Short mmCIF file of N, CA and C in Angstrom, two decimals:
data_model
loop_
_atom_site.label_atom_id
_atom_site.label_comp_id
_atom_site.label_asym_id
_atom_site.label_seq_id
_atom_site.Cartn_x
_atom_site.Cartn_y
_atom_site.Cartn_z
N UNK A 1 -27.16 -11.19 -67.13
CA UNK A 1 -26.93 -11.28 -68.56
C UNK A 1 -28.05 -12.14 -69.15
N UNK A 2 -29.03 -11.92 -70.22
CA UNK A 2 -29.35 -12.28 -70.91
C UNK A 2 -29.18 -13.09 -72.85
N UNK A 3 -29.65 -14.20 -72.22
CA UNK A 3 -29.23 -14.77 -73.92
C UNK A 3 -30.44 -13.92 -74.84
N UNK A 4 -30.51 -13.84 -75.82
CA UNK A 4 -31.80 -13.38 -76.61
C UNK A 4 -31.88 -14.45 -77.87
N UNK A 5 -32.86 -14.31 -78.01
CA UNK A 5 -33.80 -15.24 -79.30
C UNK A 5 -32.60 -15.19 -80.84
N UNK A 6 -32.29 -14.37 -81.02
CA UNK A 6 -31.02 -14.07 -82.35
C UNK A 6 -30.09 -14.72 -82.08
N UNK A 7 -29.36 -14.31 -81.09
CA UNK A 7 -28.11 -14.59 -80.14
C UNK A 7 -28.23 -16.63 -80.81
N UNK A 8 -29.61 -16.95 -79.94
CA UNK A 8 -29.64 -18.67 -79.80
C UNK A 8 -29.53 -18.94 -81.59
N UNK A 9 -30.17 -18.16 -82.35
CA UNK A 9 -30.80 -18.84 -83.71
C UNK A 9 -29.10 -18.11 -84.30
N UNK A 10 -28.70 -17.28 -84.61
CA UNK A 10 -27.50 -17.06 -84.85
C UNK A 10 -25.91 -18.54 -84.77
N UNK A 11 -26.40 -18.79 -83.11
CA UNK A 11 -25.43 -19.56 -82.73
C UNK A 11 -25.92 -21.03 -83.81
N UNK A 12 -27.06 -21.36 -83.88
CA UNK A 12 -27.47 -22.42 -83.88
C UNK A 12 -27.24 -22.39 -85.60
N UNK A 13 -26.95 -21.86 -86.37
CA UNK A 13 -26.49 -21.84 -87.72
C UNK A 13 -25.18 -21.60 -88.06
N UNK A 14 -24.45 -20.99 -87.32
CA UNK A 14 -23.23 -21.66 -87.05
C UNK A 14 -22.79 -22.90 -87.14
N UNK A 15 -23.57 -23.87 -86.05
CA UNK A 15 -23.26 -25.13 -85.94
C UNK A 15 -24.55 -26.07 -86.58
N UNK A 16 -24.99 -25.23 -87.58
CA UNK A 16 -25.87 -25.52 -88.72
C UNK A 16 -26.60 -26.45 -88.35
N UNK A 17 -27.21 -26.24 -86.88
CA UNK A 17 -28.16 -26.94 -86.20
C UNK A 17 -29.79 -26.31 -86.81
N UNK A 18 -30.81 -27.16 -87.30
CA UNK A 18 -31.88 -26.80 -87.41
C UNK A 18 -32.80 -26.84 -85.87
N UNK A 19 -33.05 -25.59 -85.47
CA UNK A 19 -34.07 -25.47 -84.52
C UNK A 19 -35.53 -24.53 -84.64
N UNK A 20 -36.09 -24.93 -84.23
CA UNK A 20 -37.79 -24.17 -84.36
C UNK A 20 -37.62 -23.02 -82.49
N UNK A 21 -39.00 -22.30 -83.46
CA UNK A 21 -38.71 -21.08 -82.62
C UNK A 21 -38.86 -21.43 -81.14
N UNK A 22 -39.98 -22.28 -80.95
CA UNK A 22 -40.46 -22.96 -79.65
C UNK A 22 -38.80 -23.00 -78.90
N UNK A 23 -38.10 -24.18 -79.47
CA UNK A 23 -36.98 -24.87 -79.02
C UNK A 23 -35.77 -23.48 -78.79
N UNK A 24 -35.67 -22.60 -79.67
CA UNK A 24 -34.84 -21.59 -79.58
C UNK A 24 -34.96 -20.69 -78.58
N UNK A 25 -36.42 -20.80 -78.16
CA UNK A 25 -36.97 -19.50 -76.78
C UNK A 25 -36.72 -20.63 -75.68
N UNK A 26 -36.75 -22.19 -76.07
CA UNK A 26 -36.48 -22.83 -74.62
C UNK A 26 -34.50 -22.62 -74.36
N UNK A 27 -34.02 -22.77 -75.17
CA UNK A 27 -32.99 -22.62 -74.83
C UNK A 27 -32.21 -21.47 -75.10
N UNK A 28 -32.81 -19.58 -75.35
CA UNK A 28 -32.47 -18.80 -75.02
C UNK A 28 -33.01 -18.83 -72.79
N UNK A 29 -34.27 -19.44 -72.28
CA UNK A 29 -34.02 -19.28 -71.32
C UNK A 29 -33.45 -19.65 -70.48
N UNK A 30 -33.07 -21.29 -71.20
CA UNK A 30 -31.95 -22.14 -70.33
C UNK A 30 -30.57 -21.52 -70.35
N UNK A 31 -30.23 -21.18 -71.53
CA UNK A 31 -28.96 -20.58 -71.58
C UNK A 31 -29.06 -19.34 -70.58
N UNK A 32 -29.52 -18.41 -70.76
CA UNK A 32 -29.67 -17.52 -69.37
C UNK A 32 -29.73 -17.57 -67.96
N UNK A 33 -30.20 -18.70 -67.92
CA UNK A 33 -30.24 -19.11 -66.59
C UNK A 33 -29.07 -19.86 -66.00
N UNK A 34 -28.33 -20.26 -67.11
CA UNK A 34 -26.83 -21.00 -66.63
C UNK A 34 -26.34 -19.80 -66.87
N UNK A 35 -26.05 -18.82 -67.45
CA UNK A 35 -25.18 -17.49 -66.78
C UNK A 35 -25.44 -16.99 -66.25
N UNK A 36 -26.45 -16.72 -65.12
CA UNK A 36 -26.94 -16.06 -63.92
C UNK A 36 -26.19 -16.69 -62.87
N UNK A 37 -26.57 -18.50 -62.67
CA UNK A 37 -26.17 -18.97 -61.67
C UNK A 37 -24.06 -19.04 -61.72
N UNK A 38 -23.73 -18.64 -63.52
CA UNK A 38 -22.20 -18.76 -62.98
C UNK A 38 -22.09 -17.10 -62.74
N UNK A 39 -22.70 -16.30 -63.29
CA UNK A 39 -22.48 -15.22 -62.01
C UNK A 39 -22.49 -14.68 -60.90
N UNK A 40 -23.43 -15.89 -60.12
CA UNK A 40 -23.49 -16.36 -58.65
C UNK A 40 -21.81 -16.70 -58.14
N UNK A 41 -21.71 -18.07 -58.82
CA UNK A 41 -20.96 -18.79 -58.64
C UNK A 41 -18.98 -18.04 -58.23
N UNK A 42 -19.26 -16.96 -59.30
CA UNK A 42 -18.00 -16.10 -59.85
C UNK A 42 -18.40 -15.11 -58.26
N UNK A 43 -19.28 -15.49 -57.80
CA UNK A 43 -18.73 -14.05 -56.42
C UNK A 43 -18.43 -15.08 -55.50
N UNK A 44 -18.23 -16.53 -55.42
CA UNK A 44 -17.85 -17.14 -54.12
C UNK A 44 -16.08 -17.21 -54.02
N UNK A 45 -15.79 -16.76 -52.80
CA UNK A 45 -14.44 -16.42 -52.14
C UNK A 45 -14.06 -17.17 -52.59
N UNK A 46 -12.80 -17.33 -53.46
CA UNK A 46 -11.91 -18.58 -53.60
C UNK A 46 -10.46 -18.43 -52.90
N UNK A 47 -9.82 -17.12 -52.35
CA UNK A 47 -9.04 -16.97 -52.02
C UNK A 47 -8.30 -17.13 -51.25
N UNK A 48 -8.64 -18.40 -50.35
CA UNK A 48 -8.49 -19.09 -49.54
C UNK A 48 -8.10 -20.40 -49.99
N UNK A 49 -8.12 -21.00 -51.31
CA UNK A 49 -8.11 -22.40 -51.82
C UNK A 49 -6.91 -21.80 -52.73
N UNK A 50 -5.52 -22.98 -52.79
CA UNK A 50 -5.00 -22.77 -53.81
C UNK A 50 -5.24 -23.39 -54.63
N UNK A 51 -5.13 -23.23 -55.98
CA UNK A 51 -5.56 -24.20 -57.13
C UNK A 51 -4.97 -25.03 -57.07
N UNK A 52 -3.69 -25.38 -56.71
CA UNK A 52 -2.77 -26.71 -57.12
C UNK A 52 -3.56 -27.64 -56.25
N UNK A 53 -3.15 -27.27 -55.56
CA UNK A 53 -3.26 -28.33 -54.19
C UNK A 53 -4.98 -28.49 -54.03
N UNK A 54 -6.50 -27.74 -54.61
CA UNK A 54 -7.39 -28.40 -54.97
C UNK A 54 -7.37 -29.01 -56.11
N UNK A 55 -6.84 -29.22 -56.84
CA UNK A 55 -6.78 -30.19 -58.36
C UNK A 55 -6.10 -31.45 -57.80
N UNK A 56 -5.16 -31.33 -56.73
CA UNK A 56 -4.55 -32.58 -56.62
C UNK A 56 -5.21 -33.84 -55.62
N UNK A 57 -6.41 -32.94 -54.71
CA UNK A 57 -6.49 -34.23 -54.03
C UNK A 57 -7.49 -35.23 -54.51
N UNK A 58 -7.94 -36.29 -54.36
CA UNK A 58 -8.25 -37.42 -55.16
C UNK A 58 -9.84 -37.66 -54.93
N UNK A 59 -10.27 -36.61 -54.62
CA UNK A 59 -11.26 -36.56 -53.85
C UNK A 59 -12.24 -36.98 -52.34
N UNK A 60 -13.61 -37.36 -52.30
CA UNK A 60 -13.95 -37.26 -51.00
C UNK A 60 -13.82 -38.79 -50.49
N UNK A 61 -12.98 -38.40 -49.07
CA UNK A 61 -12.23 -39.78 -48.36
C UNK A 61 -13.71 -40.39 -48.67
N UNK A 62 -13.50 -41.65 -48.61
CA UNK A 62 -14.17 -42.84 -48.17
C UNK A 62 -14.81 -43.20 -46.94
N UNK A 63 -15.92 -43.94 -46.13
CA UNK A 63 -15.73 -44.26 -44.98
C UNK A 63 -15.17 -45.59 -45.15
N UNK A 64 -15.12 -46.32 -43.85
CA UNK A 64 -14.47 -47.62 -43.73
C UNK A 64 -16.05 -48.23 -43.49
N UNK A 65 -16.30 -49.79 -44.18
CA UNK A 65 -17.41 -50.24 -43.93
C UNK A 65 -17.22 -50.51 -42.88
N UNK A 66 -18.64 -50.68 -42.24
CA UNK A 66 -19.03 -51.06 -41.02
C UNK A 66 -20.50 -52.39 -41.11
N UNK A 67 -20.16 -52.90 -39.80
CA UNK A 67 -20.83 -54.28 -39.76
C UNK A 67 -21.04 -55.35 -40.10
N UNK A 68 -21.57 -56.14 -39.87
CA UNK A 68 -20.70 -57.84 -40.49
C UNK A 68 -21.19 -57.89 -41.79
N UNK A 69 -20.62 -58.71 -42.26
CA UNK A 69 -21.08 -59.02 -43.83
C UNK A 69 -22.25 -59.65 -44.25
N UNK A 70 -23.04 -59.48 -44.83
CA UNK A 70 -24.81 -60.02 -45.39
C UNK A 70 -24.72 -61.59 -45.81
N UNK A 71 -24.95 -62.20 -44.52
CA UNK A 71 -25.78 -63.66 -45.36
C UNK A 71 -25.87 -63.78 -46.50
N UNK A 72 -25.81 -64.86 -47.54
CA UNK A 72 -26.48 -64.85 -48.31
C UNK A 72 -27.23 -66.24 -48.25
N UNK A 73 -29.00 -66.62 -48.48
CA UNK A 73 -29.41 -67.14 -48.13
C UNK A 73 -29.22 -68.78 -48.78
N UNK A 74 -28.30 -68.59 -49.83
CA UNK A 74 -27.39 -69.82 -49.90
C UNK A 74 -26.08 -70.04 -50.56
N UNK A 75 -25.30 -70.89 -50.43
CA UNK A 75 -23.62 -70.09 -50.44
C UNK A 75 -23.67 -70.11 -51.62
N UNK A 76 -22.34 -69.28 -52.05
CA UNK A 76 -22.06 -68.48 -53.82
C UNK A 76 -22.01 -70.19 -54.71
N UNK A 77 -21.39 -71.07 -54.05
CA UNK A 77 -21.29 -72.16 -55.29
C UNK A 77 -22.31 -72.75 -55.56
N UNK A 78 -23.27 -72.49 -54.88
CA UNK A 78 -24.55 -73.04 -55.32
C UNK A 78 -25.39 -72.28 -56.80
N UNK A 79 -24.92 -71.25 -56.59
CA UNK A 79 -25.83 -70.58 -58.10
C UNK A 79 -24.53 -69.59 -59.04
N UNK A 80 -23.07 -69.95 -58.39
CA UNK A 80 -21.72 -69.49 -59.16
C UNK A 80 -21.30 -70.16 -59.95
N UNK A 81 -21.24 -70.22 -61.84
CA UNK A 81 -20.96 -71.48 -62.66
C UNK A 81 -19.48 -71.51 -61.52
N UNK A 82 -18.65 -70.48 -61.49
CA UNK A 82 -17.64 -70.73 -60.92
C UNK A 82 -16.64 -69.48 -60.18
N UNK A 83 -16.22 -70.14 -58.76
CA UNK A 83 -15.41 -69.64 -58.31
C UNK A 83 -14.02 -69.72 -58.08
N UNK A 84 -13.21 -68.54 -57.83
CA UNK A 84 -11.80 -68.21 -57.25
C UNK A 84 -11.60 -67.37 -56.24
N UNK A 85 -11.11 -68.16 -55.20
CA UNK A 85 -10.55 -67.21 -53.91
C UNK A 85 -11.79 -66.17 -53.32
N UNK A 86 -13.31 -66.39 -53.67
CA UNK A 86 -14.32 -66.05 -53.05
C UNK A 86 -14.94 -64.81 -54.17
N UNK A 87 -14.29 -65.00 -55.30
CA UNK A 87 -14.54 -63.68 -56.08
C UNK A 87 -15.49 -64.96 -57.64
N UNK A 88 -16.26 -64.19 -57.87
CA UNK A 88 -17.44 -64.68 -58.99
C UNK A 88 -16.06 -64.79 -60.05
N UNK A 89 -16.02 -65.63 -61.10
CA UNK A 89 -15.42 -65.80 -62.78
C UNK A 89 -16.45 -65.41 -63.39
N UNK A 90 -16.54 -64.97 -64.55
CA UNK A 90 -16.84 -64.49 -65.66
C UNK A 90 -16.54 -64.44 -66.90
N UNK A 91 -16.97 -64.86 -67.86
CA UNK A 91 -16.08 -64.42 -69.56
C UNK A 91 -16.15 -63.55 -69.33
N UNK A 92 -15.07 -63.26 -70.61
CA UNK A 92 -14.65 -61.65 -71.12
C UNK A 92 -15.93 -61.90 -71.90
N UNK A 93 -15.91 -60.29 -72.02
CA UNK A 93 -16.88 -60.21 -73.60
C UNK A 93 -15.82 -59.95 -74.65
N UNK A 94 -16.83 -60.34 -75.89
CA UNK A 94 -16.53 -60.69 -76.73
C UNK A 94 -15.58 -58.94 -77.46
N UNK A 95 -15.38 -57.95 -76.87
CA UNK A 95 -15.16 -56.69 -77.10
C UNK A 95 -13.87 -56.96 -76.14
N UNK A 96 -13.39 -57.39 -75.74
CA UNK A 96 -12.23 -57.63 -74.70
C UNK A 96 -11.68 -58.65 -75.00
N UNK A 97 -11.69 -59.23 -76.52
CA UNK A 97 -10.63 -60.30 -76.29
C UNK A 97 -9.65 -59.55 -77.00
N UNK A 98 -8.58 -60.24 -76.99
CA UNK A 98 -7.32 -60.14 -77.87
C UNK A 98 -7.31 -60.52 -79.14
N UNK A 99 -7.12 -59.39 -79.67
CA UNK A 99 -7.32 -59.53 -81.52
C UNK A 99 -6.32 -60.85 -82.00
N UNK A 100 -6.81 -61.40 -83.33
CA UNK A 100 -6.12 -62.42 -83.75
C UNK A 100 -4.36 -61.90 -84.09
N UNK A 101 -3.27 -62.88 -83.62
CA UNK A 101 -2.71 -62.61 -83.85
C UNK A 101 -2.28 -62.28 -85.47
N UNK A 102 -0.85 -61.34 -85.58
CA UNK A 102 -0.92 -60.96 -87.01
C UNK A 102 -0.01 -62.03 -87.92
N UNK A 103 0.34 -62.59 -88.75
CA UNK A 103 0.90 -63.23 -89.66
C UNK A 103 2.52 -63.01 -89.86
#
């Protein structure tokens, strides 16, 4: 399937996008080229996968780390304004506080 040059400039006044012809022939070929590869895509077997049960899993396991933990060449309280239980503190930012209460 082919996009064509109208097809792009058509669409693109629709969504009353100003584009030049250059930009309209780049993305009549991009657009073509993403429906080639999903007409690739549309011949791979799926009939073997049920949909539920691929939507549900949570995706790709994890490994478990491996090997000891990295030195660091001098301990966290030395350059941490401050620690808890081995984990860095931090302010909030200023986008994360709690709005003033209301009246």
């Amino acid at each position: 399937m082919s996009i064509s040059l109208d097809e792009v400039r058509h669409v693109a006044s629709l969504a009353r996008l100003g584009i030049g012809d250059e930009r309209a022939r780049i993305m009549a070929t991009e657009l073509t080229s993403i429906l080639e590869h999903m007409q690739v895509l549309s011949k791979v077997d799926t009939s073997e996968v049920d949909a539920a049960t691929a939507l549900a899993q949570p995706g790709m396991r994890l490994r478990r780390d491996q090997g000891p933990p990295i030195q660091l060449v001098r301990p966290p309280a030395s350059f941490a304004p401050a620690l808890r239980d081995g984990f860095f503190l931090v302010p909030r930012l200023a986008t994360h506080e709690d709005p003033e209460p209301a009246p």
